[in-house]
CSV table of C-alpha atoms in Angstrom, one decimal:
chain,number,residue,atom,x,y,z
A,1,UNK,CA,-6.3,-49.3,20.2
A,2,UNK,CA,-6.4,-52.6,22.3
A,3,UNK,CA,-6.1,-56.0,21.1
A,4,UNK,CA,-9.5,-56.6,22.4
A,5,UNK,CA,-11.3,-53.8,20.7
A,6,UNK,CA,-9.7,-54.7,17.3
A,7,UNK,CA,-11.2,-58.1,17.8
A,8,UNK,CA,-14.4,-56.5,18.1
A,9,UNK,CA,-13.7,-54.2,15.6
A,10,UNK,CA,-13.2,-57.0,12.7
A,11,UNK,CA,-16.2,-59.1,13.8
A,12,UNK,CA,-17.7,-59.2,10.3
A,13,UNK,CA,-21.2,-57.5,11.8
A,14,UNK,CA,-19.2,-54.0,13.2
A,15,UNK,CA,-17.4,-54.2,9.3
A,16,UNK,CA,-20.5,-53.8,7.8
A,17,UNK,CA,-22.3,-51.3,10.0
A,18,UNK,CA,-19.0,-49.0,9.8
A,19,UNK,CA,-19.1,-49.1,5.9
A,20,UNK,CA,-22.7,-47.9,6.2
A,21,UNK,CA,-21.6,-45.8,9.1
A,22,UNK,CA,-23.2,-42.9,6.8
A,23,UNK,CA,-26.6,-44.0,7.1
A,24,UNK,CA,-26.6,-42.4,10.5
A,25,UNK,CA,-27.8,-38.6,10.8
A,26,UNK,CA,-27.3,-36.0,13.3
A,27,UNK,CA,-24.3,-35.5,15.5
A,28,UNK,CA,-21.9,-37.5,17.6
A,29,UNK,CA,-23.9,-37.9,20.3
A,30,UNK,CA,-26.8,-38.5,18.4
A,31,UNK,CA,-24.8,-41.8,16.0
A,32,UNK,CA,-23.8,-42.9,19.3
A,33,UNK,CA,-27.0,-43.3,20.4
A,34,UNK,CA,-28.2,-44.8,17.4
A,35,UNK,CA,-25.2,-47.3,17.2
A,36,UNK,CA,-26.3,-48.5,20.7
A,37,UNK,CA,-29.8,-48.9,20.3
A,38,UNK,CA,-28.6,-51.0,17.7
A,39,UNK,CA,-27.2,-53.6,20.3
A,40,UNK,CA,-23.5,-52.0,20.2
A,41,UNK,CA,-21.4,-51.9,23.2
A,42,UNK,CA,-19.9,-49.0,24.5
A,43,UNK,CA,-16.8,-50.3,23.6
A,44,UNK,CA,-17.6,-50.9,19.7
A,45,UNK,CA,-19.8,-47.9,19.5
A,46,UNK,CA,-16.9,-45.7,20.4
A,47,UNK,CA,-14.1,-47.7,17.8
A,48,UNK,CA,-17.0,-47.2,14.5
A,49,UNK,CA,-16.7,-43.7,15.5
A,50,UNK,CA,-13.6,-43.6,16.0
A,51,UNK,CA,-12.9,-45.3,12.5
A,52,UNK,CA,-15.4,-43.1,10.8
A,53,UNK,CA,-13.3,-39.8,11.9
A,54,UNK,CA,-10.1,-41.5,10.8
A,55,UNK,CA,-11.2,-43.0,7.8
A,56,UNK,CA,-12.7,-39.1,6.6
A,57,UNK,CA,-9.2,-37.6,7.5
A,58,UNK,CA,-7.3,-40.3,5.9
A,59,UNK,CA,-9.2,-39.0,2.4
A,60,UNK,CA,-6.0,-36.7,2.0
A,61,UNK,CA,-3.6,-38.6,2.2
A,62,UNK,CA,-4.8,-41.9,0.4
A,63,UNK,CA,-7.5,-41.2,-1.8
A,64,UNK,CA,-10.1,-43.8,-1.6
A,65,UNK,CA,-8.4,-46.4,-0.4
A,66,UNK,CA,-9.2,-44.8,2.6
A,67,UNK,CA,-12.6,-45.9,2.6
A,68,UNK,CA,-11.6,-49.6,2.9
A,69,UNK,CA,-9.4,-49.6,5.6
A,70,UNK,CA,-9.2,-49.1,9.4
A,71,UNK,CA,-6.2,-46.8,11.2
A,72,UNK,CA,-4.7,-45.9,14.7
A,73,UNK,CA,-4.4,-42.0,15.3
A,74,UNK,CA,-0.9,-42.5,15.7
A,75,UNK,CA,-0.8,-45.0,12.3
A,76,UNK,CA,-2.6,-42.8,10.1
A,77,UNK,CA,-0.5,-39.3,11.1
A,78,UNK,CA,2.9,-41.5,10.3
A,79,UNK,CA,1.6,-43.0,7.2
A,80,UNK,CA,3.2,-41.8,3.7
A,81,UNK,CA,1.0,-39.9,1.4
A,82,UNK,CA,0.0,-42.2,-1.5
A,83,UNK,CA,2.0,-40.4,-4.0
A,84,UNK,CA,4.7,-40.2,-2.1
A,85,UNK,CA,4.5,-43.8,-1.0
A,86,UNK,CA,4.3,-44.6,-5.2
A,87,UNK,CA,7.7,-42.3,-5.5
A,88,UNK,CA,9.3,-45.0,-2.5
A,89,UNK,CA,8.2,-47.7,-5.0
A,90,UNK,CA,9.7,-46.0,-8.0
A,91,UNK,CA,12.9,-45.9,-6.3
A,92,UNK,CA,13.4,-49.3,-4.9
A,93,UNK,CA,11.5,-51.2,-7.3
A,94,UNK,CA,11.3,-49.5,-10.8
A,95,UNK,CA,9.9,-51.5,-13.6
A,96,UNK,CA,8.9,-55.1,-12.4
A,97,UNK,CA,7.1,-55.7,-15.0
A,98,UNK,CA,9.4,-58.2,-16.6
A,99,UNK,CA,10.1,-59.7,-13.4
A,100,UNK,CA,7.1,-61.0,-11.3
A,101,UNK,CA,9.6,-62.4,-8.6
A,102,UNK,CA,10.6,-59.4,-7.2
A,103,UNK,CA,10.3,-59.3,-3.3
A,104,UNK,CA,10.6,-56.4,-1.1
A,105,UNK,CA,10.6,-56.3,2.8
A,106,UNK,CA,8.6,-53.5,4.1
A,107,UNK,CA,10.2,-53.8,7.9
A,108,UNK,CA,8.2,-51.0,10.1
A,109,UNK,CA,5.2,-51.5,7.6
A,110,UNK,CA,3.0,-49.0,10.1
A,111,UNK,CA,-0.9,-49.3,8.5
A,112,UNK,CA,0.7,-50.4,5.1
A,113,UNK,CA,0.3,-47.4,3.0
A,114,UNK,CA,4.0,-48.0,1.8
A,115,UNK,CA,3.3,-51.8,1.0
A,116,UNK,CA,0.0,-50.8,-0.9
A,117,UNK,CA,2.1,-48.9,-3.1
A,118,UNK,CA,4.6,-51.6,-3.4
A,119,UNK,CA,2.1,-54.3,-4.0
A,120,UNK,CA,0.3,-52.3,-6.8
A,121,UNK,CA,3.6,-52.1,-9.1
A,122,UNK,CA,3.6,-55.3,-8.8
A,123,UNK,CA,6.3,-56.4,-5.8
A,124,UNK,CA,5.9,-59.4,-3.7
A,125,UNK,CA,5.5,-57.6,-0.4
A,126,UNK,CA,6.4,-59.2,2.9
A,127,UNK,CA,5.8,-56.7,5.5
A,128,UNK,CA,6.5,-56.5,9.2
A,129,UNK,CA,5.4,-54.5,11.9
A,130,UNK,CA,6.6,-55.2,16.3
A,131,UNK,CA,3.5,-53.8,17.0
A,132,UNK,CA,0.6,-56.4,17.4
A,133,UNK,CA,-2.3,-54.1,16.4
A,134,UNK,CA,-0.9,-52.0,14.0
A,135,UNK,CA,0.3,-55.4,12.1
A,136,UNK,CA,-3.3,-56.9,12.7
A,137,UNK,CA,-4.2,-53.7,10.9
A,138,UNK,CA,-2.0,-53.8,8.1
A,139,UNK,CA,-2.7,-57.5,7.2
A,140,UNK,CA,-6.6,-56.3,6.8
A,141,UNK,CA,-5.8,-53.0,4.6
A,142,UNK,CA,-3.6,-55.0,2.2
A,143,UNK,CA,-6.0,-58.2,2.2
A,144,UNK,CA,-7.1,-57.6,-1.4
A,145,UNK,CA,-3.5,-57.4,-3.1
A,146,UNK,CA,-2.6,-61.4,-2.7
A,147,UNK,CA,1.0,-60.5,-3.0
A,148,UNK,CA,1.2,-58.9,-0.3
A,149,UNK,CA,1.6,-60.9,3.4
A,150,UNK,CA,2.4,-59.3,6.8
A,151,UNK,CA,3.7,-60.8,10.0
A,152,UNK,CA,3.7,-59.6,13.6
A,153,UNK,CA,7.4,-59.6,14.0
A,154,UNK,CA,10.5,-57.3,15.0
A,155,UNK,CA,12.3,-56.3,12.2
A,156,UNK,CA,15.7,-57.7,13.5
A,157,UNK,CA,14.1,-61.0,13.6
A,158,UNK,CA,14.0,-61.0,10.2
A,159,UNK,CA,16.1,-63.2,7.8
A,160,UNK,CA,16.6,-60.6,5.0
A,161,UNK,CA,18.0,-63.0,2.4
A,162,UNK,CA,16.6,-63.2,-0.8
A,163,UNK,CA,14.9,-59.9,-1.0
A,164,UNK,CA,15.7,-57.6,-4.1
A,165,UNK,CA,15.0,-54.4,-1.9
A,166,UNK,CA,14.6,-53.2,1.7
A,167,UNK,CA,12.3,-50.6,3.1
A,168,UNK,CA,12.8,-49.2,6.3
A,169,UNK,CA,10.3,-47.2,8.4
A,170,UNK,CA,11.7,-47.2,11.9
A,171,UNK,CA,9.2,-46.3,15.0
A,172,UNK,CA,10.1,-43.0,15.9
A,173,UNK,CA,7.7,-42.3,18.7
A,174,UNK,CA,7.2,-44.1,22.4
A,175,UNK,CA,5.2,-47.1,21.8
A,176,UNK,CA,2.0,-47.8,24.9
A,177,UNK,CA,3.4,-44.0,26.8
A,178,UNK,CA,0.5,-41.7,25.9
A,179,UNK,CA,0.9,-38.0,26.6
A,180,UNK,CA,-2.1,-36.1,27.9
A,181,UNK,CA,-3.5,-35.7,24.5
A,182,UNK,CA,-3.6,-39.2,24.4
A,183,UNK,CA,-0.5,-38.9,21.8
A,184,UNK,CA,2.6,-40.5,21.7
A,185,UNK,CA,5.8,-38.5,22.2
A,186,UNK,CA,8.6,-38.4,19.7
A,187,UNK,CA,11.9,-40.5,20.1
A,188,UNK,CA,14.8,-37.7,19.0
A,189,UNK,CA,18.1,-40.0,20.0
A,190,UNK,CA,17.9,-41.9,16.4
A,191,UNK,CA,19.8,-45.2,18.3
A,192,UNK,CA,16.5,-45.1,20.7
A,193,UNK,CA,14.5,-45.7,17.4
A,194,UNK,CA,13.0,-49.3,17.0
A,195,UNK,CA,15.0,-50.8,15.2
A,196,UNK,CA,17.7,-48.1,15.7
A,197,UNK,CA,19.5,-45.6,13.2
A,198,UNK,CA,22.6,-48.2,13.2
A,199,UNK,CA,21.4,-50.8,12.6
A,200,UNK,CA,19.0,-49.5,10.0
A,201,UNK,CA,21.8,-48.0,7.9
A,202,UNK,CA,23.9,-51.3,8.4
A,203,UNK,CA,21.7,-53.7,6.9
A,204,UNK,CA,20.6,-50.8,4.3
A,205,UNK,CA,24.5,-50.4,3.2
A,206,UNK,CA,24.2,-54.6,2.5
A,207,UNK,CA,21.2,-54.7,0.6
A,208,UNK,CA,20.6,-54.8,-3.4
A,209,UNK,CA,18.5,-51.8,-3.1
A,210,UNK,CA,17.3,-50.0,0.1
A,211,UNK,CA,15.5,-46.9,1.2
A,212,UNK,CA,15.0,-45.9,4.9
A,213,UNK,CA,12.1,-43.3,5.8
A,214,UNK,CA,12.9,-40.7,8.6
A,215,UNK,CA,11.7,-37.6,10.1
A,216,UNK,CA,12.4,-34.4,8.0
A,217,UNK,CA,14.9,-32.9,11.3
A,218,UNK,CA,17.3,-35.7,10.6
A,219,UNK,CA,21.1,-34.0,11.3
A,220,UNK,CA,23.3,-33.5,8.3
A,221,UNK,CA,25.8,-35.2,10.4
A,222,UNK,CA,23.8,-38.3,10.5
A,223,UNK,CA,23.9,-39.0,6.6
A,224,UNK,CA,26.1,-42.1,5.7
A,225,UNK,CA,28.9,-41.6,2.7
A,226,UNK,CA,27.3,-44.0,0.8
A,227,UNK,CA,23.5,-42.7,0.9
A,228,UNK,CA,21.2,-40.2,-1.2
A,229,UNK,CA,19.7,-38.0,1.4
A,230,UNK,CA,16.2,-36.8,-0.4
A,231,UNK,CA,13.7,-34.5,1.6
A,232,UNK,CA,10.3,-34.8,0.4
A,233,UNK,CA,7.5,-31.9,0.8
A,234,UNK,CA,4.0,-32.4,-0.4
A,235,UNK,CA,1.5,-30.1,-1.2
A,236,UNK,CA,3.6,-27.4,0.9
A,237,UNK,CA,4.4,-29.9,3.7
A,238,UNK,CA,7.7,-31.5,4.4
A,239,UNK,CA,7.1,-35.0,4.7
A,240,UNK,CA,9.9,-37.2,5.6
A,241,UNK,CA,13.2,-37.1,4.6
A,242,UNK,CA,14.5,-41.1,3.3
A,243,UNK,CA,17.8,-42.3,2.9
A,244,UNK,CA,18.8,-44.4,-0.5
A,245,UNK,CA,21.2,-47.0,-0.9
A,246,UNK,CA,22.4,-49.2,-3.7
A,247,UNK,CA,20.7,-49.3,-6.8
A,248,UNK,CA,18.0,-47.0,-4.9
A,249,UNK,CA,20.5,-44.4,-4.7
A,250,UNK,CA,20.7,-41.9,-7.9
A,251,UNK,CA,23.5,-40.0,-6.7
A,252,UNK,CA,24.9,-39.6,-3.3
A,253,UNK,CA,24.9,-36.3,-1.1
A,254,UNK,CA,21.5,-34.0,-0.1
A,255,UNK,CA,18.5,-33.6,-2.6
A,256,UNK,CA,14.8,-32.5,-2.2
A,257,UNK,CA,11.9,-33.0,-4.1
A,258,UNK,CA,9.2,-30.9,-4.4
A,259,UNK,CA,5.7,-32.4,-5.0
A,260,UNK,CA,2.2,-30.6,-5.7
A,261,UNK,CA,0.7,-28.9,-8.8
A,262,UNK,CA,4.4,-28.6,-9.7
A,263,UNK,CA,7.4,-30.6,-9.5
A,264,UNK,CA,11.1,-29.8,-8.5
A,265,UNK,CA,14.1,-31.9,-7.7
A,266,UNK,CA,17.3,-30.2,-6.7
A,267,UNK,CA,20.6,-31.6,-5.5
A,268,UNK,CA,23.4,-30.3,-3.8
A,269,UNK,CA,25.2,-30.7,-7.1
A,270,UNK,CA,23.0,-27.7,-8.0
A,271,UNK,CA,25.1,-25.5,-5.6
A,272,UNK,CA,26.3,-22.4,-6.7
A,273,UNK,CA,30.0,-21.2,-6.3
A,274,UNK,CA,29.4,-18.8,-3.1
A,275,UNK,CA,29.7,-15.6,-5.8
A,276,UNK,CA,26.9,-16.4,-6.8
A,277,UNK,CA,24.3,-16.5,-4.2
A,278,UNK,CA,25.8,-13.4,-2.8
A,279,UNK,CA,24.0,-11.4,0.4
A,280,UNK,CA,21.9,-8.5,-1.3
A,281,UNK,CA,19.5,-5.3,-1.2
A,282,UNK,CA,16.0,-6.6,-1.1
A,283,UNK,CA,14.1,-6.2,-4.2
A,284,UNK,CA,10.8,-6.2,-5.6
A,285,UNK,CA,10.0,-9.5,-4.5
A,286,UNK,CA,10.4,-12.0,-1.7
A,287,UNK,CA,11.0,-15.7,-2.4
A,288,UNK,CA,10.0,-18.5,0.5
A,289,UNK,CA,11.7,-21.6,-0.3
A,290,UNK,CA,9.9,-24.6,0.1
A,291,UNK,CA,10.4,-26.8,3.2
A,292,UNK,CA,11.9,-29.6,1.9
A,293,UNK,CA,15.0,-26.8,0.3
A,294,UNK,CA,15.5,-25.9,3.3
A,295,UNK,CA,15.8,-28.7,5.4
A,296,UNK,CA,18.5,-30.1,2.6
A,297,UNK,CA,20.3,-26.9,2.8
A,298,UNK,CA,19.8,-26.1,-0.9
A,299,UNK,CA,18.7,-22.6,-0.6
A,300,UNK,CA,21.4,-21.3,-2.5
A,301,UNK,CA,20.6,-23.7,-5.4
A,302,UNK,CA,17.8,-21.4,-6.4
A,303,UNK,CA,19.3,-18.3,-6.7
A,304,UNK,CA,20.7,-18.6,-10.4
A,305,UNK,CA,17.8,-20.2,-12.2
A,306,UNK,CA,15.4,-17.2,-10.4
A,307,UNK,CA,18.0,-14.7,-10.9
A,308,UNK,CA,17.3,-14.5,-7.2
A,309,UNK,CA,20.1,-13.3,-4.1
A,310,UNK,CA,20.0,-13.9,-0.2
A,311,UNK,CA,18.5,-11.5,2.0
A,312,UNK,CA,20.8,-12.8,4.8
A,313,UNK,CA,23.1,-15.5,5.6
A,314,UNK,CA,21.4,-17.5,8.0
A,315,UNK,CA,17.8,-17.0,7.0
A,316,UNK,CA,16.2,-18.7,4.5
A,317,UNK,CA,14.5,-16.1,2.2
A,318,UNK,CA,15.3,-15.2,-0.8
A,319,UNK,CA,14.8,-11.9,-3.0
A,320,UNK,CA,14.9,-10.6,-7.0
A,321,UNK,CA,13.8,-7.8,-9.1
A,322,UNK,CA,12.0,-10.3,-11.4
A,323,UNK,CA,8.9,-12.0,-11.0
A,324,UNK,CA,9.7,-15.9,-10.6
A,325,UNK,CA,8.7,-18.2,-13.4
A,326,UNK,CA,10.1,-21.2,-15.0
A,327,UNK,CA,11.0,-24.7,-13.8
A,328,UNK,CA,12.7,-23.6,-10.5
A,329,UNK,CA,9.6,-21.3,-9.6
A,330,UNK,CA,7.9,-24.7,-8.2
A,331,UNK,CA,10.4,-24.5,-5.5
A,332,UNK,CA,9.3,-21.3,-3.8
A,333,UNK,CA,6.2,-18.7,-2.7
A,334,UNK,CA,6.5,-15.4,-4.0
A,335,UNK,CA,5.4,-12.4,-2.5
A,336,UNK,CA,5.3,-9.0,-3.8
A,337,UNK,CA,7.1,-6.4,-1.4
A,338,UNK,CA,4.9,-3.3,-0.6
A,339,UNK,CA,6.8,-1.9,1.9
A,340,UNK,CA,9.2,-2.6,4.5
A,341,UNK,CA,7.8,-1.5,8.3
A,342,UNK,CA,9.2,-1.1,12.0
A,343,UNK,CA,9.0,-4.1,13.8
A,344,UNK,CA,7.9,-2.2,16.9
A,345,UNK,CA,3.9,-3.0,17.5
A,346,UNK,CA,2.7,0.5,18.2
A,347,UNK,CA,4.4,1.8,15.2
A,348,UNK,CA,3.6,-1.2,12.7
A,349,UNK,CA,-0.5,-0.8,14.2
A,350,UNK,CA,-0.3,2.7,13.2
A,351,UNK,CA,1.2,2.1,9.9
A,352,UNK,CA,-0.9,-0.5,9.0
A,353,UNK,CA,-4.6,1.1,10.0
A,354,UNK,CA,-3.0,4.3,7.8
A,355,UNK,CA,-3.0,1.7,5.0
A,356,UNK,CA,-6.2,0.2,5.7
A,357,UNK,CA,-5.0,-3.1,6.5
A,358,UNK,CA,-6.8,-5.0,8.9
A,359,UNK,CA,-6.7,-8.6,8.2
A,360,UNK,CA,-2.7,-10.2,8.1
A,361,UNK,CA,-1.4,-13.3,7.6
A,362,UNK,CA,2.2,-13.5,9.9
A,363,UNK,CA,5.3,-15.3,8.5
A,364,UNK,CA,8.6,-15.1,10.2
A,365,UNK,CA,12.1,-16.1,10.3
A,366,UNK,CA,15.2,-14.5,12.2
A,367,UNK,CA,12.7,-12.9,14.4
A,368,UNK,CA,11.5,-14.0,17.9
A,369,UNK,CA,7.7,-13.3,17.9
A,370,UNK,CA,4.7,-15.5,18.0
A,371,UNK,CA,2.3,-15.0,15.2
A,372,UNK,CA,-1.0,-15.1,17.6
A,373,UNK,CA,0.0,-12.9,19.8
A,374,UNK,CA,1.3,-10.5,17.5
A,375,UNK,CA,-2.0,-10.5,16.0
A,376,UNK,CA,-4.1,-9.7,19.0
A,377,UNK,CA,-1.4,-7.0,20.1
A,378,UNK,CA,-2.4,-5.3,16.5
A,379,UNK,CA,-5.7,-5.3,17.5
A,380,UNK,CA,-6.7,-4.0,13.8
A,381,UNK,CA,-10.1,-2.9,12.7
A,382,UNK,CA,-11.7,-4.2,9.0
A,383,UNK,CA,-9.5,-3.8,6.3
A,384,UNK,CA,-7.9,-5.5,3.4
A,385,UNK,CA,-5.5,-8.2,3.8
A,386,UNK,CA,-1.9,-8.6,3.6
A,387,UNK,CA,1.2,-10.9,4.6
A,388,UNK,CA,3.7,-9.7,7.4
A,389,UNK,CA,6.8,-11.5,7.4
A,390,UNK,CA,8.9,-10.4,10.5
A,391,UNK,CA,13.0,-10.8,9.0
A,392,UNK,CA,16.0,-8.9,9.4
A,393,UNK,CA,17.9,-6.9,6.8
A,394,UNK,CA,21.4,-7.2,8.1
A,395,UNK,CA,21.1,-6.7,11.8
A,396,UNK,CA,17.9,-4.6,11.8
A,397,UNK,CA,14.5,-6.1,12.9
A,398,UNK,CA,11.9,-5.2,10.2
A,399,UNK,CA,8.4,-6.2,8.9
A,400,UNK,CA,8.0,-6.7,5.4
A,401,UNK,CA,4.4,-5.5,4.1
A,402,UNK,CA,3.7,-7.8,1.2
A,403,UNK,CA,1.2,-9.7,-1.2
A,404,UNK,CA,0.9,-12.8,-2.7
A,405,UNK,CA,2.0,-13.2,-6.3
């Protein structure tokens, strides 16, 4: 979104029409025509319809707050989900009810999702973003929170003295350089982040308490010795890794937090001795660890509590003869193994048809296949549903026919 479009969108009459956008009936074309008939320009009409779509999409991340917010496409994509933002607040702020002057800087605030959580937990929030439009949108989204202020500035130019906690979310996508689909491109070099990762780590290490939000593909070698790295998944999707420093750090090293209907927190201290996570034969159940646990390199930590063993030293599947239960079961999706089938498509199709299987979900680890392509090649007639897992048993490529538990 360019500054001129945002200025027009922030007009009181335009915002009022956005809040009543559900009054419009018909498809996108009909809604657009109705807005133009009301006197809105083509640019404002497009902005209104875009914001309406983004608000609907944002509800999954931000709940009812989304109904009263503005967004950019990339800003929403990078925004922290509300339950995860609350987790950040608990780590950084704790209980500030006894200290009404707890100050936190949100450096790289984006559209303001984390700042909403911080201010809602009682902190005095100074939110900063280097992009003018993004900072203006954050100011709009935080307008109902008197303890939150937004500034358009580079994180490197902010005086960090006097803050009780720092929160960093460095920009990891290009600014102003969109690809053919209209999306910005991901930056892979940590020193090309804005601010650079080395600058962020230096400032975080000096702070009383600090957190750094990064993409979950972070190389383990980049984790500072004095930091705790926690990978987080929410409702089955890996959303981030955060580095925590100072008072926000609970214990150094790698950890994983699984958030959803059930919660699981594990740490590298939970990793068993090597003989407690042996490679073993395929059992009755196949266990697919949560992505945060995989990213953190903590798959083996699930073996003892689930009475499980690894299938392969380099593949993140576990197997067990006992149906998983207990707290650790929140960290896996379990499948009952129905059969071991050949990986060649003609032979596989023959086996599936013989078993009356006509609809398949395809998963893979350790196998070079494209699920959609495999599904087209199978050309199955109508039949029962099943989950196919392309993987390896030893050096042999196989397909496991499974059913979700």
